[in-house]
Coordinates of C-alpha atoms in Angstrom, one line a residue:
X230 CA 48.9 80.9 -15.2
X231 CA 50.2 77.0 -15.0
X232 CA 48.9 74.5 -17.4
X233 CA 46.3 73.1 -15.1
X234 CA 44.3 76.6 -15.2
X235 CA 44.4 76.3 -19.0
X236 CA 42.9 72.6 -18.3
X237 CA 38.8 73.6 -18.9
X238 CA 37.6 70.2 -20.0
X239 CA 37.6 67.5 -18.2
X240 CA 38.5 65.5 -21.3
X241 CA 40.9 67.4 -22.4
X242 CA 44.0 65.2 -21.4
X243 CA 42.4 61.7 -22.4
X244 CA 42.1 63.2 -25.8
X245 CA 45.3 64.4 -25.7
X246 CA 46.4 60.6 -25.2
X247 CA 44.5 60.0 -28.5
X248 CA 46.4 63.1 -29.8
X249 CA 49.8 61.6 -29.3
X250 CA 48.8 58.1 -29.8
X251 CA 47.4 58.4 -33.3
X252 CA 50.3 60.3 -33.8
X253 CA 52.8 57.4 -33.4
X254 CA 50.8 55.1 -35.1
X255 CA 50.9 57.5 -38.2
X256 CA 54.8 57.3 -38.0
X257 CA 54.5 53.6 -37.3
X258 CA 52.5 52.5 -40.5
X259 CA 54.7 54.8 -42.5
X260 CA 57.6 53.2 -41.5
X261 CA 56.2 49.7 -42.3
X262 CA 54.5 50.8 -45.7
X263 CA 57.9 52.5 -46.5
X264 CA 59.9 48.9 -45.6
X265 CA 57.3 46.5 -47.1
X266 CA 58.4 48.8 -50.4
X267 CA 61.9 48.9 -49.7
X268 CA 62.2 45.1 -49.1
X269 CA 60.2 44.0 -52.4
X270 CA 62.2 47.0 -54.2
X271 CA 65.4 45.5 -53.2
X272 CA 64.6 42.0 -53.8
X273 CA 63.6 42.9 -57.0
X274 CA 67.0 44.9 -58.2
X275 CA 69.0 42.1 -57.0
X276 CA 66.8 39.1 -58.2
X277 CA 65.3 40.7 -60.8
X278 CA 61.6 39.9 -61.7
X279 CA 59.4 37.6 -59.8
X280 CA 57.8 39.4 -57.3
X281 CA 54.4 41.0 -58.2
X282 CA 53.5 44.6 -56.1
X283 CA 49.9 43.8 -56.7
X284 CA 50.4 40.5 -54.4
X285 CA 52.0 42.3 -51.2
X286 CA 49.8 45.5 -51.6
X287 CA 47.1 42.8 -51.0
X288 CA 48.7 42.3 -47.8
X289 CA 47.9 46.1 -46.5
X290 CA 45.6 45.7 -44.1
X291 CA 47.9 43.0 -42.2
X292 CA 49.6 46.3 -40.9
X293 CA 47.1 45.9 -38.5
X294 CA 48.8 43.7 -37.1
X295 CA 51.6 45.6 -36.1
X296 CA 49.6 48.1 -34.6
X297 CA 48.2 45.1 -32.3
X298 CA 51.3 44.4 -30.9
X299 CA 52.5 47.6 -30.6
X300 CA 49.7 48.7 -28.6
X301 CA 50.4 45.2 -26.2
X302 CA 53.4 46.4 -25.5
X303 CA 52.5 49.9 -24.6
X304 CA 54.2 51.8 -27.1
X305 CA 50.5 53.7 -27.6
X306 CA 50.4 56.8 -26.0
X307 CA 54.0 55.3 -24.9
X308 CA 54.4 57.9 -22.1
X309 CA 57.3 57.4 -19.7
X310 CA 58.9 54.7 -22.3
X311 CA 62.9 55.6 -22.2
X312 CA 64.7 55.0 -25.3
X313 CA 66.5 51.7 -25.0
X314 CA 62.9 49.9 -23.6
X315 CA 61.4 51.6 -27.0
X316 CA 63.9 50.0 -29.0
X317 CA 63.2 46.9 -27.2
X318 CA 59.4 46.8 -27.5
X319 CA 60.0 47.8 -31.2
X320 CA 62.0 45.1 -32.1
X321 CA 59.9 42.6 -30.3
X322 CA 56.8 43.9 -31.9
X323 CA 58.0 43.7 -35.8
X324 CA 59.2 40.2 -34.6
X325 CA 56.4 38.6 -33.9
X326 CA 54.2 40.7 -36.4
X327 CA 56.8 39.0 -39.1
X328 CA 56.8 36.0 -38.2
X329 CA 52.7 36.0 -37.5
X330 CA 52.8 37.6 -41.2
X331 CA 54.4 34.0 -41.8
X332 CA 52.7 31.8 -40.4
X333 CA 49.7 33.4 -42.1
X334 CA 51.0 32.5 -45.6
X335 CA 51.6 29.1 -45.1
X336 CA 48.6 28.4 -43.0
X337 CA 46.4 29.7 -45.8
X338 CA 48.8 27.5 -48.3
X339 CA 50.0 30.7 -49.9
X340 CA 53.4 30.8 -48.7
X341 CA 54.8 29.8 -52.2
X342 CA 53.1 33.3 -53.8
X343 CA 55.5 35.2 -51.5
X344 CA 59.2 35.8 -51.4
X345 CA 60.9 34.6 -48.5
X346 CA 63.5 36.9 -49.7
X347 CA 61.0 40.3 -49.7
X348 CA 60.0 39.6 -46.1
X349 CA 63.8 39.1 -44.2
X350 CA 64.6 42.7 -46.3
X351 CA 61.2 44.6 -45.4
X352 CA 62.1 43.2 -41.8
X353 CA 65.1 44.4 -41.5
X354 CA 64.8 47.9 -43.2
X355 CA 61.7 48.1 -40.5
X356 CA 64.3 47.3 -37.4
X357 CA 66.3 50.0 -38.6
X358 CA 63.8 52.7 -40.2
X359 CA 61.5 52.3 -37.3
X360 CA 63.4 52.9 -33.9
X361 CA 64.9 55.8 -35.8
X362 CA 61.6 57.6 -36.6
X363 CA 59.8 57.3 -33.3
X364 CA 62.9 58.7 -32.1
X365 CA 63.0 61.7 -34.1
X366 CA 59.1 61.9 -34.4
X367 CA 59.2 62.0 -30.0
X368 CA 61.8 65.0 -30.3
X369 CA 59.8 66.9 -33.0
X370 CA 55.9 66.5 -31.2
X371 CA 57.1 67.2 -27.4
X372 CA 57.5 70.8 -29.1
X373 CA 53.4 70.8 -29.0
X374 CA 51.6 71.6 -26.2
X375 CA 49.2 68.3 -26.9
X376 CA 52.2 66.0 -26.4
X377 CA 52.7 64.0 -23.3
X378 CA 50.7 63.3 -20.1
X379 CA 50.0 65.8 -17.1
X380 CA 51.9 64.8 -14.1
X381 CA 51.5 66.5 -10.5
X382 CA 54.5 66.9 -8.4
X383 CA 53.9 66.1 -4.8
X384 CA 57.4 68.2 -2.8
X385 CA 58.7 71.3 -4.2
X386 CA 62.3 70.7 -2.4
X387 CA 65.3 69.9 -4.0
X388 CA 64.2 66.5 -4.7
X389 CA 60.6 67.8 -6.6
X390 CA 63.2 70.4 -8.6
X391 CA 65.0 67.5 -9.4
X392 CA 62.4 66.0 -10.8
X393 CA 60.8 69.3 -12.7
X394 CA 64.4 69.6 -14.2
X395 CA 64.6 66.0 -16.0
X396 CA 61.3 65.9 -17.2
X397 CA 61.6 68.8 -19.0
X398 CA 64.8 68.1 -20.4
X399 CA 63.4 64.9 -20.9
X400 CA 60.7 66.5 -22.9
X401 CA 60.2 63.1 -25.8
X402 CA 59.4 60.5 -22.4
X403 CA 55.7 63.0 -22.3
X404 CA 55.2 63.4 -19.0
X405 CA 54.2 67.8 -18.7
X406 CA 54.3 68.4 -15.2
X407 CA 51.2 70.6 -14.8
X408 CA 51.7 71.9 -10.9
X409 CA 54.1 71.6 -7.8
X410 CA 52.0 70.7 -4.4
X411 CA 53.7 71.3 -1.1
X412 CA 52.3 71.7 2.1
X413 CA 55.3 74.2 3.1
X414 CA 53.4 77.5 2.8
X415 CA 56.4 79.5 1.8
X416 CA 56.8 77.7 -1.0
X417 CA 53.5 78.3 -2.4
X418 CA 52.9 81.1 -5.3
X419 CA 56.9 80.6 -6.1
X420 CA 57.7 78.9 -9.3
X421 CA 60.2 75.7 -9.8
X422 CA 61.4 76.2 -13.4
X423 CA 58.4 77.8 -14.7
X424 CA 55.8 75.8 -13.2
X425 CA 54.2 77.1 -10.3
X426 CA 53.7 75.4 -6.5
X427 CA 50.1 75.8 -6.4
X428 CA 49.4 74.9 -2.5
X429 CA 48.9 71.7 -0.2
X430 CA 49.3 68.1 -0.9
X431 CA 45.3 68.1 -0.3
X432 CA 44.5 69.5 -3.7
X433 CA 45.5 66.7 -5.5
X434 CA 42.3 65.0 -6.2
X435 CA 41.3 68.3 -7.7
X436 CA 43.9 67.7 -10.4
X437 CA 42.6 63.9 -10.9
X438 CA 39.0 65.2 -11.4
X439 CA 40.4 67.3 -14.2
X440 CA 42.0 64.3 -16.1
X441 CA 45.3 64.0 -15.1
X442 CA 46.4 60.8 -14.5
X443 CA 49.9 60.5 -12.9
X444 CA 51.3 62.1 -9.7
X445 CA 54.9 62.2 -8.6
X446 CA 55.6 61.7 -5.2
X447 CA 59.2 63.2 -4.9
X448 CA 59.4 63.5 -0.9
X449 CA 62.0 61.1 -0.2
X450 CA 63.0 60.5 3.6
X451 CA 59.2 61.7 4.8
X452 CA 58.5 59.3 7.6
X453 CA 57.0 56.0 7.0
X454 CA 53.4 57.2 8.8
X455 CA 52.8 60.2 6.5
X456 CA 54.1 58.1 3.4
X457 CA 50.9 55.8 3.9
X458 CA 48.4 58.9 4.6
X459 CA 49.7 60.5 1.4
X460 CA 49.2 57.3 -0.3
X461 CA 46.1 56.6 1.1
X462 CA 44.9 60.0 1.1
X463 CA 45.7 61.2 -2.0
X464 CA 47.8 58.5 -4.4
X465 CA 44.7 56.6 -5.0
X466 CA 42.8 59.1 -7.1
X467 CA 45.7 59.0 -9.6
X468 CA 45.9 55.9 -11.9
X469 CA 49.7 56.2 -12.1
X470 CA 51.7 57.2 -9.4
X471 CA 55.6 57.2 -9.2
X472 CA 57.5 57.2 -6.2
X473 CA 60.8 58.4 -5.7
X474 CA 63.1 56.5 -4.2
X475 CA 65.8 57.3 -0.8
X476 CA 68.4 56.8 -2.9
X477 CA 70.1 58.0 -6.0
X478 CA 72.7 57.5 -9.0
X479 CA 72.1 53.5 -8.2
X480 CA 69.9 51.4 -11.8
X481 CA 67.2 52.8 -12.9
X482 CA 66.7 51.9 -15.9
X483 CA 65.8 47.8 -15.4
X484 CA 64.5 48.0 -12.0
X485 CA 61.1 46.3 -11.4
X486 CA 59.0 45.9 -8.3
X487 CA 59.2 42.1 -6.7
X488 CA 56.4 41.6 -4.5
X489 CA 58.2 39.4 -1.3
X490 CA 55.1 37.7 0.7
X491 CA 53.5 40.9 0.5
X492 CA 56.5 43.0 1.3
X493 CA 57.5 45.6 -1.7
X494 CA 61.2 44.7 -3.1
X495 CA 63.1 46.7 -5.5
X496 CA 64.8 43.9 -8.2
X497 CA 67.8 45.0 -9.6
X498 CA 69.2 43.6 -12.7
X499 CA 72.9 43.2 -12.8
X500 CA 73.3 42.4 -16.8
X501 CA 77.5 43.1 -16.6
X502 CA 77.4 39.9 -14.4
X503 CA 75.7 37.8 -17.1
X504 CA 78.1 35.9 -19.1
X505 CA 75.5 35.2 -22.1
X506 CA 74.9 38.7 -22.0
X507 CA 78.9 39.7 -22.7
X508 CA 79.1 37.5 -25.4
X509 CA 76.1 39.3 -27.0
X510 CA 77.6 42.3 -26.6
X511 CA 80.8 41.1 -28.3
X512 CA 78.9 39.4 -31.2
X513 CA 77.1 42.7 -31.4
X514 CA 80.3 44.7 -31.7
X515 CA 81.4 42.0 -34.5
X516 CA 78.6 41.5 -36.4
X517 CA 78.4 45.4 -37.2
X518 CA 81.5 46.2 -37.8
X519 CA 81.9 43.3 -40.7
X520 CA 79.1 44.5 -42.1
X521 CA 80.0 48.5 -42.1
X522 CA 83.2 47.4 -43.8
X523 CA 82.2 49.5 -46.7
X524 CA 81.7 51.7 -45.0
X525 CA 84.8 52.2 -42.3
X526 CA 87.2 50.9 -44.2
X527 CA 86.8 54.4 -47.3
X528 CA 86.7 56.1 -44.7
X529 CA 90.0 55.5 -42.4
X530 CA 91.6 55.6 -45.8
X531 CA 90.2 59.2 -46.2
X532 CA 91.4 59.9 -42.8
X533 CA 95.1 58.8 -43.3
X534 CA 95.5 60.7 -46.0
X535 CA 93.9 64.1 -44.1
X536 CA 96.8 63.2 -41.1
X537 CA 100.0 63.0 -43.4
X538 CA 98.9 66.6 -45.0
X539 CA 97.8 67.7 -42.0
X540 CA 101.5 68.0 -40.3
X541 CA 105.1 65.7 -40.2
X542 CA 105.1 62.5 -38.4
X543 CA 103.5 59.3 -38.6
X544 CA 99.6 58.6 -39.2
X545 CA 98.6 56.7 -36.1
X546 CA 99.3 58.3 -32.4
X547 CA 98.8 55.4 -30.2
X548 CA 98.1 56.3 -26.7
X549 CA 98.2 54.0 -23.2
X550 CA 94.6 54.0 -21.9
X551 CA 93.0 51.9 -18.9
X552 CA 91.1 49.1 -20.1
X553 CA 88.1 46.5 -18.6
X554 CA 89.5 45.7 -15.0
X555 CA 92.0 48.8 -15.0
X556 CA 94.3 46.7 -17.6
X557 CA 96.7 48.9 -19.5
X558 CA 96.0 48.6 -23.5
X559 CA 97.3 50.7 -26.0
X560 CA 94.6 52.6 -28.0
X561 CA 95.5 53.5 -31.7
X562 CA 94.0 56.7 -32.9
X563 CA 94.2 58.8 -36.1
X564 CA 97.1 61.6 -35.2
X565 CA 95.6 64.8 -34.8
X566 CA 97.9 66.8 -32.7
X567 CA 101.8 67.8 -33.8
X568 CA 104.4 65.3 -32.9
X569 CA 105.6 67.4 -29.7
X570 CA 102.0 67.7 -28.3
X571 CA 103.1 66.9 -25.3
X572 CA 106.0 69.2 -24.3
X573 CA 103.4 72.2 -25.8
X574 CA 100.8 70.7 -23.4
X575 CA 103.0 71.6 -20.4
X576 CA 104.4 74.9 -22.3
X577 CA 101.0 75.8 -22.5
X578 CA 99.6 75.6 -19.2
X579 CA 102.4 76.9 -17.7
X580 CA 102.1 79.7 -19.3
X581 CA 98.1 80.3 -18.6
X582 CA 96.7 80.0 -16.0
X583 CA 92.9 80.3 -17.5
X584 CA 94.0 77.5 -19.9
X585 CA 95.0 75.3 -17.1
X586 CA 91.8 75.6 -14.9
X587 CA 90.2 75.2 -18.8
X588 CA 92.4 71.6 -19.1
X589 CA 92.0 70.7 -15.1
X590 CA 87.9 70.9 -15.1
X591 CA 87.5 69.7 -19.2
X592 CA 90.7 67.0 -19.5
X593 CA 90.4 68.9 -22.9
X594 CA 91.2 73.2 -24.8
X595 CA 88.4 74.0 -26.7
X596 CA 91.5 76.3 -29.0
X597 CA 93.9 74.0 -28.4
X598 CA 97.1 75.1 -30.3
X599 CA 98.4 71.8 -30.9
X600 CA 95.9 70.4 -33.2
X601 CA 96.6 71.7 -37.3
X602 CA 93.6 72.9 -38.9
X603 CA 93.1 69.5 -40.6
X604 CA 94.1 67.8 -37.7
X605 CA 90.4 70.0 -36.2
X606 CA 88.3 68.3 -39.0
X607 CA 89.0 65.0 -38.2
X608 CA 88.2 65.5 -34.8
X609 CA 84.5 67.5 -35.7
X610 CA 83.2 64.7 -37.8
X611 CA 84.9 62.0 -35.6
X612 CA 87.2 60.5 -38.1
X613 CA 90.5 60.4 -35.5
X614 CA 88.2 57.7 -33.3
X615 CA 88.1 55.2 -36.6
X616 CA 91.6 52.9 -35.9
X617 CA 90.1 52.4 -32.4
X618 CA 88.3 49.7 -34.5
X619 CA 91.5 47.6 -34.3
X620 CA 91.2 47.7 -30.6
X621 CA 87.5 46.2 -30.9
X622 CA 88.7 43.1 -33.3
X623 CA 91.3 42.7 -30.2
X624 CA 88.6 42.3 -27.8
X625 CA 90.1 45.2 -25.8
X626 CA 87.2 47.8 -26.7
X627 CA 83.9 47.4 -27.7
X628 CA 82.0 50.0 -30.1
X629 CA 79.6 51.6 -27.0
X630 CA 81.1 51.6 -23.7
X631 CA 83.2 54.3 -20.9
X632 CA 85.4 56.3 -21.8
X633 CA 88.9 54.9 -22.2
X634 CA 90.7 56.9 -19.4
X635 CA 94.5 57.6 -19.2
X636 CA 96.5 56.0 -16.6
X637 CA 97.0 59.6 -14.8
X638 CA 93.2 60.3 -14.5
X639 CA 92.8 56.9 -12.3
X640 CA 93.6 59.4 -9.1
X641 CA 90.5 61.7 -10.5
X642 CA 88.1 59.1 -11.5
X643 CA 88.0 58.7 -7.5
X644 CA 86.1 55.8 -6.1
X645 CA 84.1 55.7 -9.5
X646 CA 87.2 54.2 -11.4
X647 CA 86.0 50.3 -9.9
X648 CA 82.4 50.7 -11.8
X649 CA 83.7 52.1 -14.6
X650 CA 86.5 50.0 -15.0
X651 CA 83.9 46.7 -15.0
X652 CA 83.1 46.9 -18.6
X653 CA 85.1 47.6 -22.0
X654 CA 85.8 51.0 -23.0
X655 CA 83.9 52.0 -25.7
X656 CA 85.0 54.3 -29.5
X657 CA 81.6 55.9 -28.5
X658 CA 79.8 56.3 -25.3
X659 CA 76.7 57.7 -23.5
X660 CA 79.0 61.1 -22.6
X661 CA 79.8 61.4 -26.5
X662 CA 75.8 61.3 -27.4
X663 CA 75.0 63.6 -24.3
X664 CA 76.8 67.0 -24.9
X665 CA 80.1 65.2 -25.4
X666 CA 83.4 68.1 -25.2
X667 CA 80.7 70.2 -23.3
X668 CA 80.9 68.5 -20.2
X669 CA 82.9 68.5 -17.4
X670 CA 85.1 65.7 -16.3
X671 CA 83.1 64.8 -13.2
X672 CA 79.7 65.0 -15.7
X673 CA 81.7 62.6 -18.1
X674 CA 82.3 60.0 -15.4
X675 CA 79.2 60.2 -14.1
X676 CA 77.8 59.4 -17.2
X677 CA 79.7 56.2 -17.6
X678 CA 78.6 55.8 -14.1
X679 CA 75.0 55.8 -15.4
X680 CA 75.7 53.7 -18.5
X681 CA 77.5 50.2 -16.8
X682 CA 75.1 50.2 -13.6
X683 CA 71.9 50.7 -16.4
X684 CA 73.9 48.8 -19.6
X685 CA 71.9 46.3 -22.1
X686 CA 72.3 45.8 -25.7
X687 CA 69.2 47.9 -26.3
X688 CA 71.0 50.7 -24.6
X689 CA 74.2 50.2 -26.3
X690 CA 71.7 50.5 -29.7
X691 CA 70.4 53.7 -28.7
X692 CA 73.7 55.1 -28.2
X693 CA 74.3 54.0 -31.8
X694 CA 71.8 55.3 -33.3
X695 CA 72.5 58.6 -31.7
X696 CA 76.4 58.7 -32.3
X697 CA 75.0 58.5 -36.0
X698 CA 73.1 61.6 -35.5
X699 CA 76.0 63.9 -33.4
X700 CA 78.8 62.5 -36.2
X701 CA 76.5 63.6 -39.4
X702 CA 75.9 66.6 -37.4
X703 CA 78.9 67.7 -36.3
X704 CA 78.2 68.4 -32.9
X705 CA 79.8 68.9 -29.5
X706 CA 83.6 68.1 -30.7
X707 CA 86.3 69.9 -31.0

């Protein structure tokens, strides 16, 4: 039985929308009740008195606000919203509802009765509180069945499986794809990862009538006469439909339609080419690190300490790497390996040959007999990557970025190596915060791929926020 046959009222899915939506605005006005707290809390432990709770609790039902602008920039239900865009809209939304906040005050000629102080801290615990939950609230409620949007999938070929595949994995961006429609007969009754091709293109409206409101056309290469039937025929029923493109592994992720005299253009934002936007990036990279210092700088000292009990020989292992523009710079790292890692590397492989197809597919042993026991902890929580933090202060790394490759992997990077090589390597990247030591070598570089041709500083701040998760964790290094 496929969702849709579980679909008996008509309604079912618009309140579902409800469903999700009043669920995010629950986390949201947490989140802002818990910062408005935080920021007054704060302001009053390091000012002491001055500040009255009984003033900003006054202010509660300015949350509203929030909510407002939240809902303008379609973070309610939020459905199809990818991470990096949420961060975005986030930010921009406790922006303006600060400043608005502001504006308030002194309009009214109240401005004096609150501390200037108490707002900037409740802002800023807000920027990093809220991202954070909506993040983790997405992951926990796509495990219900009322979370998401019911999307039909026009093509059950490789390109509809495709798209079954991601969206499911994809499970927090809440689109539930209800049904498969083909008009290949064979196909029908069969089942693409659990969800079942139901028949012909032609019962698509049926699906519409019963609330569901986006269809996936994932036909690529059909020719341009049927394209307009379908859309004609069946794409107009749908207030949402998404179209899969000819091509793949170009941007996705800041592409927007450009309407040229009435012909439909596909804009493509090359942010790697904007120099403003380096420099952000850079200042970015800066700006954090300087203010982590209490953070980095206990532990590295933690970490050299680990290395000289770990085994003989000195703390750092500094490594030639490729940097931006295939430029050799020499990474410093934590030493986690014995001094003659090398030769054993060689030894090792030579003498199996399941550990060399292990090393040739990976780059990496899962039991890899040159690293010491202590040498294994540092490496789980992370700790060996900390002295690459030198490299970033040198401007020859930046804190998110590709992997920084070894001279003799240039040859199997392939034609990749010129995108990858456009951009700083990064101490943590979108590979590390996707299933990291798990991955094969061609998944890693197509993931760095993925990262410069879709890069922006709100994507480099969801890989930061999740490289905080994975470290804490634990998971995917060895």
């Amino acid at each position: 039985m496929s969702d849709y046959d579980l679909i008996q009222d008509p309604l079912s899915l618009p309140k579902g929308r409800w469903v999700v939506s009043l669920s995010l605005v629950l986390v949201d006005v947490t989140v802002l009740f818990v910062a408005f707290l935080g920021g007054i809390g704060v302001r009053r432990w390091l000012l002491g008195g001055g500040v009255s709770w009984e003033m900003y609790l006054r202010l509660w039902p300015f949350l509203g606000l929030f909510l407002v602008y939240f809902a303008l920039l379609g973070l309610y239900p939020g459905t199809g919203i990818r991470a990096p865009m949420e961060i975005r809209k986030v930010v921009y939304g406790l922006t303006t509802g600060f400043v608005t906040l502001a504006s308030i005050a002194f309009l009214t000629k109240r401005a004096e009765l609150y501390s200037r102080g108490a707002f900037l801290l409740s802002f800023g615990i807000a920027v990093l509180l809220l991202p954070v939950a909506r993040l983790v609230a997405r992951a926990f409620f796509s495990r219900f069945s009322w979370w998401g949007e019911g999307v039909v999938v026009l093509g059950a070929g490789e390109t509809g499986r495709m798209v079954v595949n991601a969206l499911q994995r994809e499970s927090g961006l809440g689109y539930r794809v209800v049904a498969l429609l083909d008009d290949d007969s064979r196909l029908w009754g069969k089942k693409v990862f659990g969800i079942p091709v139901e028949g012909p293109l032609s019962l698509s409206p049926e699906y519409a009538a019963r609330g569901v409101r986006y269809l996936v056309l994932a036909m690529p290469g059909v020719p341009a006469k049927r394209l307009v039937e379908i859309l004609e025929s069946y794409g107009a029923t749908f207030p949402h439909m998404i179209m899969i493109p000819d091509f793949f592994g170009g941007p996705s992720l800041w592409v927007h339609a450009n309407d040229l005299g009435g012909v439909l253009g596909l804009e493509v934002e090359q942010k790697l080419l904007r120099r403003e936007a380096l420099w952000v990036k850079r200042m970015l990279d800066w700006g954090l690190l300087l203010l982590t210092i209490p953070v980095w700088v206990p532990l590295m000292m933690v970490g050299a300490v680990l290395v000289k009990l770990s085994s003989p020989g000195p703390v750092f292992f500094w490594q030639e790497r490729l940097g931006v523009n295939g430029r050799r710079i020499r990474v410093c790292k934590f030493r986690t390996m014995y001094v003659n890692a090398e030769e054993r590397l060689q030894e090792i492989l030579a003498e199996d040959p399941q550990l060399r197809l292990e090393y040739e597919q990976y780059h990496k042993l899962r039991e890899d007999p040159r690293v010491p026991s202590l040498g294994k902890f540092l490496r789980k929580w992370s700790l060996d990557e900390l002295p690459q933090i030198w490299n970033v202060f040198k401007g020859e790394m930046s804190l998110v970025g590709p992997r920084a490759y070894m001279p003799n992997e240039l040859e199997d990077m392939g034609d990749l190596a010129p995108i990858i090589l456009k951009v700083w390597p990064g101490i943590t990247g979108l590979w590390q915060v996707s299933g990291r030591n798990r991955l094969s070598f061609r998944e890693r570089l197509r993931l760095d791929v993925y990262y410069v041709r879709n890069w922006s500083i709100w994507f480099d701040l969801y890989i930061l926020l999740k490289t905080i998760k994975i470290v804490l964790l634990g998971e995917g290094a060895y």
